[in-house]
CSV table of C-alpha atoms in Angstrom, one decimal:
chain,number,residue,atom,x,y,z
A,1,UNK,CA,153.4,119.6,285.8
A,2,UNK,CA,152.9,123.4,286.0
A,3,UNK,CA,154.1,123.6,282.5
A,4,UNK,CA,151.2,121.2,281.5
A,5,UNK,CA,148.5,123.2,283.2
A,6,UNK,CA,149.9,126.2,281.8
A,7,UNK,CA,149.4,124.8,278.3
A,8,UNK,CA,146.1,124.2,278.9
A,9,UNK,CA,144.8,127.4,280.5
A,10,UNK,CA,146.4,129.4,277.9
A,11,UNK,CA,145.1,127.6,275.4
A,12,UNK,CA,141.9,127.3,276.5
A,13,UNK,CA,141.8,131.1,277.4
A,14,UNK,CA,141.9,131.9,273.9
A,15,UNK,CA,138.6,131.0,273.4
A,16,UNK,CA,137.3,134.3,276.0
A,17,UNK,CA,136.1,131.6,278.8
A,18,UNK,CA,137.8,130.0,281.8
A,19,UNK,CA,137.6,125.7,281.7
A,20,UNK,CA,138.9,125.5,285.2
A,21,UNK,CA,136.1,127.8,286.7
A,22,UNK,CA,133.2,126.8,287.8
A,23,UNK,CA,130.2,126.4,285.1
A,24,UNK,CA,128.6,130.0,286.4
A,25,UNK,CA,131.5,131.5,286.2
A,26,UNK,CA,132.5,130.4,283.0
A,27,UNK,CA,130.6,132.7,281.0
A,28,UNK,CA,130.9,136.4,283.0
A,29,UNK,CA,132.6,137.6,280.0
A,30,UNK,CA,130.6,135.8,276.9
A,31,UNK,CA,131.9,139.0,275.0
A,32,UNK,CA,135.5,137.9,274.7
A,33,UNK,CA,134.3,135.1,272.3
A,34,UNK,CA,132.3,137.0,269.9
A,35,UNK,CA,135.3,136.6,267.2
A,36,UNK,CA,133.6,132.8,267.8
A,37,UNK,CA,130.0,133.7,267.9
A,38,UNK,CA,130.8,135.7,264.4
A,39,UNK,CA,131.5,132.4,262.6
A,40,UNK,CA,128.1,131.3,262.9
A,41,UNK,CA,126.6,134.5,261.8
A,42,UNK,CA,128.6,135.1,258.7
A,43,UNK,CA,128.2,131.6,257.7
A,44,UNK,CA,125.2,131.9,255.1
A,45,UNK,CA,126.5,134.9,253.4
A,46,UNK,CA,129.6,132.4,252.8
A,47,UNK,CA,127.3,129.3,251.7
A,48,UNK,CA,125.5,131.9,249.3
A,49,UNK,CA,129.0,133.0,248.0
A,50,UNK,CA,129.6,129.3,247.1
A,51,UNK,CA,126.2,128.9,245.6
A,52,UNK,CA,126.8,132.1,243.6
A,53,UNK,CA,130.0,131.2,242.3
A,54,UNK,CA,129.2,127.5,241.3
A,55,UNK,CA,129.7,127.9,237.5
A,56,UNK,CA,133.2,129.4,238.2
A,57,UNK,CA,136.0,126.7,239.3
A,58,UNK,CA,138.4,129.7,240.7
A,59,UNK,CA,136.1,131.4,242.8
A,60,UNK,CA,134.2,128.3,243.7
A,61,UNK,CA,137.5,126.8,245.2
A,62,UNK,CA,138.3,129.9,247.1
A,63,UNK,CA,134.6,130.4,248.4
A,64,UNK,CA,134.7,126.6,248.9
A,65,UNK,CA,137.9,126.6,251.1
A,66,UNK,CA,136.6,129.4,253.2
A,67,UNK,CA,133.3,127.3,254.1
A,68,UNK,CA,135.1,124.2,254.9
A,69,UNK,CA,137.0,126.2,257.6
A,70,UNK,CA,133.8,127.9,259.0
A,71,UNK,CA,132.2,124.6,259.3
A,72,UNK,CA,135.2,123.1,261.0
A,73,UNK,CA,135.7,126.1,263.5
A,74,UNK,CA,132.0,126.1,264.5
A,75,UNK,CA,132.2,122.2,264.7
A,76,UNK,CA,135.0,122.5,266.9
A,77,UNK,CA,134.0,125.0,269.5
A,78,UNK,CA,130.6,123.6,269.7
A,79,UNK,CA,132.8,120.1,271.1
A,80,UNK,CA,135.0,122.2,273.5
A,81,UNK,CA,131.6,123.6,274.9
A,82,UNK,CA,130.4,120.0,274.6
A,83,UNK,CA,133.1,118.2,276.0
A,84,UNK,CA,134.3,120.9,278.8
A,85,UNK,CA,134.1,119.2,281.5
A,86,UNK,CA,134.9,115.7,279.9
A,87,UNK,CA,138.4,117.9,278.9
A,88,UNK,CA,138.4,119.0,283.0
A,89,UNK,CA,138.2,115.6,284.5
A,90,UNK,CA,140.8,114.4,281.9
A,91,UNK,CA,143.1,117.2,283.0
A,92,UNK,CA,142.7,116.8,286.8
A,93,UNK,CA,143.8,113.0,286.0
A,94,UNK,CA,146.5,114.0,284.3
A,95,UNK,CA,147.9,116.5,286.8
A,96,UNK,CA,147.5,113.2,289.9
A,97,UNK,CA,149.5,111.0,287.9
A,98,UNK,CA,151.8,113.3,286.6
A,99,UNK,CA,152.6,114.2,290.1
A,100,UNK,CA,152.4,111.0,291.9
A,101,UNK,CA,155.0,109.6,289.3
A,102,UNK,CA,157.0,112.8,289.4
A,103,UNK,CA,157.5,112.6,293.5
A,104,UNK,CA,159.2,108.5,293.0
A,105,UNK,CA,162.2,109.7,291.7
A,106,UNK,CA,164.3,112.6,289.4
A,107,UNK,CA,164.1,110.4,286.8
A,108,UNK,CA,160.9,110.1,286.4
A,109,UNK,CA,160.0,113.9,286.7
A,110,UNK,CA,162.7,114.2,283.9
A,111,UNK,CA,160.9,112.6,281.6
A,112,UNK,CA,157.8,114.0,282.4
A,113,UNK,CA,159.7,117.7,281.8
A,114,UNK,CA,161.0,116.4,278.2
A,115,UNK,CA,157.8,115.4,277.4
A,116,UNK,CA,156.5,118.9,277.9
A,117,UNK,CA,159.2,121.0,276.4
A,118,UNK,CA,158.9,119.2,273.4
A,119,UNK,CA,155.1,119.6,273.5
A,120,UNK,CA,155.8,123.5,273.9
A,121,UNK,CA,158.3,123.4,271.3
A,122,UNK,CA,155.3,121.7,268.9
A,123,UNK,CA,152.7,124.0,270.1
A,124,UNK,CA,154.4,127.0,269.2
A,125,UNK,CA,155.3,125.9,266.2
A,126,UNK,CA,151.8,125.3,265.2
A,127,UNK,CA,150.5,128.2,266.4
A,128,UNK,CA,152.9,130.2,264.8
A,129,UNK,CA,151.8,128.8,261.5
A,130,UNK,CA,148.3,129.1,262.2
A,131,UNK,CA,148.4,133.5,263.6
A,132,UNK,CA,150.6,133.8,260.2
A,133,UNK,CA,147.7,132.5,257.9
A,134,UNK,CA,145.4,134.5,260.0
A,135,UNK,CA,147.6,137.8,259.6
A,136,UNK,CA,147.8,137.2,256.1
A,137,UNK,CA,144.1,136.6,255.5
A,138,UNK,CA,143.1,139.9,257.5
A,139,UNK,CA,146.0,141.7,255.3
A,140,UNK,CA,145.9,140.2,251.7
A,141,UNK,CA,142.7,142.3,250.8
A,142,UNK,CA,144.0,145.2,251.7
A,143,UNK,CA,147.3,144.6,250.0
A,144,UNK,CA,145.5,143.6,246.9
A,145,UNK,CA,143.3,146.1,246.7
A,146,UNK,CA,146.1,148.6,247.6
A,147,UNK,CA,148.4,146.8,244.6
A,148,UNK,CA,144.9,147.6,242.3
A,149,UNK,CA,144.4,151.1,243.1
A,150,UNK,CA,148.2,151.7,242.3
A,151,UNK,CA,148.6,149.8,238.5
A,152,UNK,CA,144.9,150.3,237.9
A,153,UNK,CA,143.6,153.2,240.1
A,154,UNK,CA,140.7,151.3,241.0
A,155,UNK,CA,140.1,148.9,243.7
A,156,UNK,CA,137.6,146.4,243.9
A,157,UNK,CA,136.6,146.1,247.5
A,158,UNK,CA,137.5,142.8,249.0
A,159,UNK,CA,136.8,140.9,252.3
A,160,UNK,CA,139.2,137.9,254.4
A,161,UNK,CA,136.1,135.6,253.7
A,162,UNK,CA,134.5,135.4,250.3
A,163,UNK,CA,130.9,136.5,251.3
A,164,UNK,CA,128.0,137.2,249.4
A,165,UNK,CA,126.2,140.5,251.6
A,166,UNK,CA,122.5,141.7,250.5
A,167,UNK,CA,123.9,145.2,251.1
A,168,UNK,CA,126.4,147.2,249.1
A,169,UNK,CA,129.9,147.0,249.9
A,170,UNK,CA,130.8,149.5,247.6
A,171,UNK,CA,129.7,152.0,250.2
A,172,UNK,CA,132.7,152.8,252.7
A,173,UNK,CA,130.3,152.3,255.9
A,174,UNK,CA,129.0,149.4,254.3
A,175,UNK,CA,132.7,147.5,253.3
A,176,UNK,CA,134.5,148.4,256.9
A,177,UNK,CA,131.6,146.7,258.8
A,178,UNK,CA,131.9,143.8,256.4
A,179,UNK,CA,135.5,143.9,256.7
A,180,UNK,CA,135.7,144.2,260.5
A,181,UNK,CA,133.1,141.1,260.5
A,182,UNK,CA,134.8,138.7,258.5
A,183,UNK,CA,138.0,139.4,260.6
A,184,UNK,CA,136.4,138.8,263.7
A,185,UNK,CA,135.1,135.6,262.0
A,186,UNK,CA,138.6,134.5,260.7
A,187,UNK,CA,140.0,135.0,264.1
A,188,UNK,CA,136.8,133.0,265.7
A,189,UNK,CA,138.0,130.0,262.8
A,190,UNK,CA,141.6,130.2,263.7
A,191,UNK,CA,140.8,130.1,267.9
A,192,UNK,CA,139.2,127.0,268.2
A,193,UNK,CA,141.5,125.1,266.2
A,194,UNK,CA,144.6,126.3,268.3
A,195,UNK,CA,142.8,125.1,271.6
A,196,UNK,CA,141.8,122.0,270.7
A,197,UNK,CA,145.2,120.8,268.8
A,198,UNK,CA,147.5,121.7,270.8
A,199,UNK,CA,145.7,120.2,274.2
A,200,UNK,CA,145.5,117.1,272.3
A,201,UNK,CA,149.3,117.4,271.2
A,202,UNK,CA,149.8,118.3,274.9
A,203,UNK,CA,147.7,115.1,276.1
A,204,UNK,CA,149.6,113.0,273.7
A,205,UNK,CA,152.9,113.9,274.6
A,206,UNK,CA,152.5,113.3,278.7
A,207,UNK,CA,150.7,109.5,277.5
A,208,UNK,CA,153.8,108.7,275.9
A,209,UNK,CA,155.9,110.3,279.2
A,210,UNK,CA,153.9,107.9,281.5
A,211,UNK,CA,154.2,104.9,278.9
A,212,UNK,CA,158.2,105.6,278.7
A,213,UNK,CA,158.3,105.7,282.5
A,214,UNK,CA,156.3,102.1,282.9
A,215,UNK,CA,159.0,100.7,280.1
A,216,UNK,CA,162.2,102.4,282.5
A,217,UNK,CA,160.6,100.6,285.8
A,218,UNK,CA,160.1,97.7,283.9
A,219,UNK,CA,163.6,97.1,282.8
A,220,UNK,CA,165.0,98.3,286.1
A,221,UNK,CA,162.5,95.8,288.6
A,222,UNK,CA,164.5,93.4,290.9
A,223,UNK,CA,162.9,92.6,294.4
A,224,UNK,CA,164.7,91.0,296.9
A,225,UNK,CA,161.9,88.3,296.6
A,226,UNK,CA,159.5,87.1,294.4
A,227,UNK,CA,156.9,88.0,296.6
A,228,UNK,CA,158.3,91.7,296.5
A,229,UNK,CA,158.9,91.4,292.8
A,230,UNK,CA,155.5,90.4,292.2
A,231,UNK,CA,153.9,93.8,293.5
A,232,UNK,CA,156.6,95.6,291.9
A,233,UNK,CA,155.8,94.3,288.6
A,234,UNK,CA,151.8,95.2,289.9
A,235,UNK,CA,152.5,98.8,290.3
A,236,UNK,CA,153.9,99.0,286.6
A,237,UNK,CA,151.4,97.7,284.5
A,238,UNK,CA,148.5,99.4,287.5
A,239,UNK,CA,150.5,102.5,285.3
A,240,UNK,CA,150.3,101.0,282.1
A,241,UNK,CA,146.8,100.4,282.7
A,242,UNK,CA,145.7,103.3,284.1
A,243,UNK,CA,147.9,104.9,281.1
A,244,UNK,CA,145.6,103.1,278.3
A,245,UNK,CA,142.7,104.1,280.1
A,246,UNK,CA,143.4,107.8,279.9
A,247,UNK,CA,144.2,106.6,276.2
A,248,UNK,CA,140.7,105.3,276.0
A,249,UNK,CA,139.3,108.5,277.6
A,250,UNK,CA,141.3,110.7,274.9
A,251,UNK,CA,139.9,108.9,272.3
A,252,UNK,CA,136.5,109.1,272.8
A,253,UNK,CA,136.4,112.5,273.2
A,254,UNK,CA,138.7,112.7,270.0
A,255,UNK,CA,137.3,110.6,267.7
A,256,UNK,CA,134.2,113.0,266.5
A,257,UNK,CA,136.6,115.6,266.4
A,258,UNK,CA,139.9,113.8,264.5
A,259,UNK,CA,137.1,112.6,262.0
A,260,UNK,CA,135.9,116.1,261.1
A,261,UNK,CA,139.7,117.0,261.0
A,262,UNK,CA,140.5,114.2,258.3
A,263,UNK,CA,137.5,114.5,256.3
A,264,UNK,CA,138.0,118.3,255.6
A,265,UNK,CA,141.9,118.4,255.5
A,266,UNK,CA,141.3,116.1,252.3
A,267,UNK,CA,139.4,118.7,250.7
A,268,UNK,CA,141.2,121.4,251.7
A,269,UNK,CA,144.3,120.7,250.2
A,270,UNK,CA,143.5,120.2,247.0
A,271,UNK,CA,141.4,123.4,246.6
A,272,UNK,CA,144.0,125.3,248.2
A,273,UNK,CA,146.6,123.7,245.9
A,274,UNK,CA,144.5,124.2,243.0
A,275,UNK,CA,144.2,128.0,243.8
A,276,UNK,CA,147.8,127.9,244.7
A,277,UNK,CA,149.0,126.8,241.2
A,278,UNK,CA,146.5,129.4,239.4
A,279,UNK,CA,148.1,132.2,241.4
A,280,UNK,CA,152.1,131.0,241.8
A,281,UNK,CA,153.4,134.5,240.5
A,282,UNK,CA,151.0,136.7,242.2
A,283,UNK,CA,150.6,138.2,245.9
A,284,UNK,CA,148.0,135.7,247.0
A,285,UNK,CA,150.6,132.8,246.3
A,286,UNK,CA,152.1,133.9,249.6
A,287,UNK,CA,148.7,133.3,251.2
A,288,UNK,CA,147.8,129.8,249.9
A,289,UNK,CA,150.9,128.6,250.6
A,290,UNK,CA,151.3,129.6,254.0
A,291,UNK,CA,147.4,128.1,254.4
A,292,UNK,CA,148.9,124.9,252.6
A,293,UNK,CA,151.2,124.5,255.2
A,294,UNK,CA,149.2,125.5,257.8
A,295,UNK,CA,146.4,122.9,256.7
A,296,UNK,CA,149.0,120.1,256.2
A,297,UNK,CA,150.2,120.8,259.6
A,298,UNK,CA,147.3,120.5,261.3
A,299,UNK,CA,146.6,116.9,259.9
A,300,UNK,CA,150.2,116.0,260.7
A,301,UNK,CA,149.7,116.9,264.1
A,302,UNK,CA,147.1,114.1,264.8
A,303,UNK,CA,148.9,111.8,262.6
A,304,UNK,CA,152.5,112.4,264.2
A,305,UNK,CA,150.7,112.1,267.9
A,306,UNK,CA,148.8,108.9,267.0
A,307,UNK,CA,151.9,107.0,265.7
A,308,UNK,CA,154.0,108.0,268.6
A,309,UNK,CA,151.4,107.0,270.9
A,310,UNK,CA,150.9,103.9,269.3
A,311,UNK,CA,155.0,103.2,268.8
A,312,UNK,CA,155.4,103.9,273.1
A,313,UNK,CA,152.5,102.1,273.9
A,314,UNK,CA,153.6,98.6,271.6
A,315,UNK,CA,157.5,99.2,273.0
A,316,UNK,CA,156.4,98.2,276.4
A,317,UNK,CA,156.3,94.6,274.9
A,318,UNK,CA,159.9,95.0,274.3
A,319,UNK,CA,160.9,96.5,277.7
A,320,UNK,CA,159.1,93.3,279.3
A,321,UNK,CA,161.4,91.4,277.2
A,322,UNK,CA,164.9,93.4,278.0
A,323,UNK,CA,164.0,93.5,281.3
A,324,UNK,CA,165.9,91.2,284.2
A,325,UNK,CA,162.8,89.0,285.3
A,326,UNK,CA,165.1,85.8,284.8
A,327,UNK,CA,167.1,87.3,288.0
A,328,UNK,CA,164.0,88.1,290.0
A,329,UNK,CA,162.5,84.5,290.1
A,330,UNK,CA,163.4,81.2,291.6
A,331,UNK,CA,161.7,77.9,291.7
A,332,UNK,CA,158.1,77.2,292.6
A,333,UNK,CA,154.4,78.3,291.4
A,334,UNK,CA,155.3,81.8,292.1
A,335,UNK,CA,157.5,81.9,289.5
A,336,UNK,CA,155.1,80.7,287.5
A,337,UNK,CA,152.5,83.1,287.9
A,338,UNK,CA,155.0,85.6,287.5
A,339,UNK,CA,155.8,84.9,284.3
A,340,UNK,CA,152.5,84.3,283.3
A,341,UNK,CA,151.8,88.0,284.2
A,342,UNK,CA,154.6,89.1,281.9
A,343,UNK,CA,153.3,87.1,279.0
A,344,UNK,CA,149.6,88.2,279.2
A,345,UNK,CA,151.1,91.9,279.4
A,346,UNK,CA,153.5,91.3,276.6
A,347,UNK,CA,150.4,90.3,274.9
A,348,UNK,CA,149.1,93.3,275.7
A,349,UNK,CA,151.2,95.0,275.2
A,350,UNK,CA,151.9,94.0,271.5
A,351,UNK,CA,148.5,95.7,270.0
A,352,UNK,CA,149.4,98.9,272.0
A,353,UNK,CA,146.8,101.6,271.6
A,354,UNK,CA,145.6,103.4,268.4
A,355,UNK,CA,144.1,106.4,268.1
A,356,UNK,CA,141.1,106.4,265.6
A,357,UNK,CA,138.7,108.9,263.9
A,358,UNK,CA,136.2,106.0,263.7
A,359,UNK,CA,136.6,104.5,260.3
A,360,UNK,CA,140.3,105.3,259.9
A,361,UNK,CA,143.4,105.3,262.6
A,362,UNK,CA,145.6,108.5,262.8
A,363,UNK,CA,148.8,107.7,262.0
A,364,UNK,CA,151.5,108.8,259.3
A,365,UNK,CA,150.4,105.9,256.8
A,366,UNK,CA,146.7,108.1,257.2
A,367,UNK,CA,149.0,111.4,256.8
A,368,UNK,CA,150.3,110.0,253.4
A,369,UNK,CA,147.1,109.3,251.7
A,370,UNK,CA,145.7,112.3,252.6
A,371,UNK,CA,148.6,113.9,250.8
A,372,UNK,CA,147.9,111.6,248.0
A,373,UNK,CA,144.6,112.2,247.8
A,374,UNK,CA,145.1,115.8,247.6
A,375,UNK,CA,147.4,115.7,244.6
A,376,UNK,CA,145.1,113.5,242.8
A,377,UNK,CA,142.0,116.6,243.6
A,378,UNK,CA,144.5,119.0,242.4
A,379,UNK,CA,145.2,117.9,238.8
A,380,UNK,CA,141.7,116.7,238.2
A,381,UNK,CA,140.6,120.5,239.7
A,382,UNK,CA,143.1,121.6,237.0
A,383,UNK,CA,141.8,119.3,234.2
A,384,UNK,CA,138.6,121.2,234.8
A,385,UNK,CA,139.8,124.8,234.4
């Protein structure tokens, strides 16, 4: 339990402001998100980079790239802000049932600390890969313009973000400004995503801990009685319930945000393999395909987290089915309703629950096309060039 809190004060704390203060509190230091605010404010020079660059495919993909991920860090702060305290009274839920199921037995706790070592083990993963393609976008100018002004010995100046500035970067004053902007901004892109992804690979993995605990009680119920099996089998699916609930809660809050996540990882793939394949040999092939990877990752996330959700919550039918109720009931209309309580939950049960982004469900068959779709961008991106 203090692991899962930890993961989402840290990640949360990224953003410069505290979710588990109160709301007058939460903005005493509104300076430790201007690498946020900066998105926003850099965002037209950006759109007029794009609009500039319009006739030319290469530059057009890279400015193009660069405005999908402003849009979808802006869009994605703005929900945090949004949904704060929707996020707050999700986590205090969390932490009540996580510890009312942790204090019933050892087993149960273990579970509960599997679950959130292997959400750990993900979340560093993916923000590993996420800091990398922000070190290497702050860096890469430099390093190309550095790799100019040795071969050429002349350097054009160069930014993180393709922008399009009404002043003169030529001038030193003018370009370190610029620079120092853009990384601010490329730090306030990478933020948001980190906070939001890995609290809802965080959520995700404690659903599936509560629905593998209601499918290890289910197996293991026996009462002495039917009347004590009957409000034995009560308290699991009250916990299957309650579990699909919180399910219901995560999505809602979700679904504008894994829609968003979707639409624009199916775009940025294919520009970011399209640039990738133009520069395979040089220095910024490093770049792209850490950002391919980084992108991809990101969508896999929701996908992978979806279909395990779904998979936990639709193997509760089979745990009904392995479980001993045969042993547990005797003759009579208790027995009866008994198993007519199983059958309605194996019913249940059998749709599980499904994470959605509105028009689409995240799963891996959703990861797939979006991989798909990409490829197909890419070679008619390249037909073009």
């Amino acid at each position: 339990m203090d692991s899962f809190l930890q993961v989402q004060k840290s990640t949360i704390a990224l953003l410069g402001f505290d979710l588990f203060s109160e709301n007058r509190e939460m903005w005493k230091r509104p300076y430790r998100a201007m690498n946020v605010f900066s998105i926003a404010a850099i965002f037209p020079f950006i759109l007029a980079a794009v609009l500039h660059n319009w006739k030319n495919v290469l530059l057009l993909a890279d400015a193009m790239v660069a405005l999908l991920i402003t849009i979808l860090g802006l869009f994605k702060f703005s929900m945090i802000l949004y949904l704060r305290r929707d996020f707050k009274r999700l986590i205090d839920k969390f932490r009540l049932l996580m510890s009312n199921e942790a204090e019933q037995g050892e087993e149960y706790a273990e579970i509960l600390n599997a679950a959130n070592k292997q959400d750990q083990r993900m979340c560093t993963l993916f923000r590993t890969c996420f800091l990398l393609a922000w070190a290497l976008n702050s860096v890469l100018p430099l390093v190309r313009m550095g790799l100019s002004y040795w071969l050429a010995g002349h350097a054009e100046p160069e930014l993180p973000f393709p922008c399009l500035f009404p002043w003169n970067i030529h001038i030193i004053r003018n370009y370190v400004l610029s620079f120092i902007w853009s990384a601010f901004a490329s730090t306030g892109v990478v933020l948001p995503a980190v906070s939001l992804d890995t609290i809802f690979c965080s959520f995700t993995s404690n659903l599936c801990a509560f629905f593998k605990i209601a499918q290890y009680k289910v197996v293991r119920f026996k009462g002495g009685s039917l009347k004590e099996s009957q409000a034995t089998l009560n308290k699991v699916f009250a916990l299957y319930q309650t579990s699909l609930d919180m399910c219901n809660d995560l999505n809602q809050c979700y679904q504008p945000i894994i829609c968003a996540q979707f639409f624009i990882s199916s775009l940025q793939p294919c520009m970011l393999g399209y640039l990738f394949s133009i520069t395979f040999a040089q220095t910024e092939g490093v770049y792209y395909a850490s950002f391919i990877a980084t992108i991809i990752i990101q969508a896999y996330i929701y996908c992978y987290c979806g279909e395990n959700l779904k998979t936990e919550s639709a193997s509760f039918e089979w745990a009904i089915y392995d479980s001993p109720w045969h042993e547990s009931l005797g003759a009579g209309g208790a027995s009866t309703s008994i198993c007519r309580s199983l059958l309605i939950s194996m019913m249940r049960a059998h749709r599980g629950f499904r994470i959605t982004g509105y028009f689409f469900e995240a799963n891996m068959e959703a990861f797939s096309s979006i991989v798909r779709t990409a490829m197909s961008y890419i070679t008619m991106l390249r037909s073009f060039s």
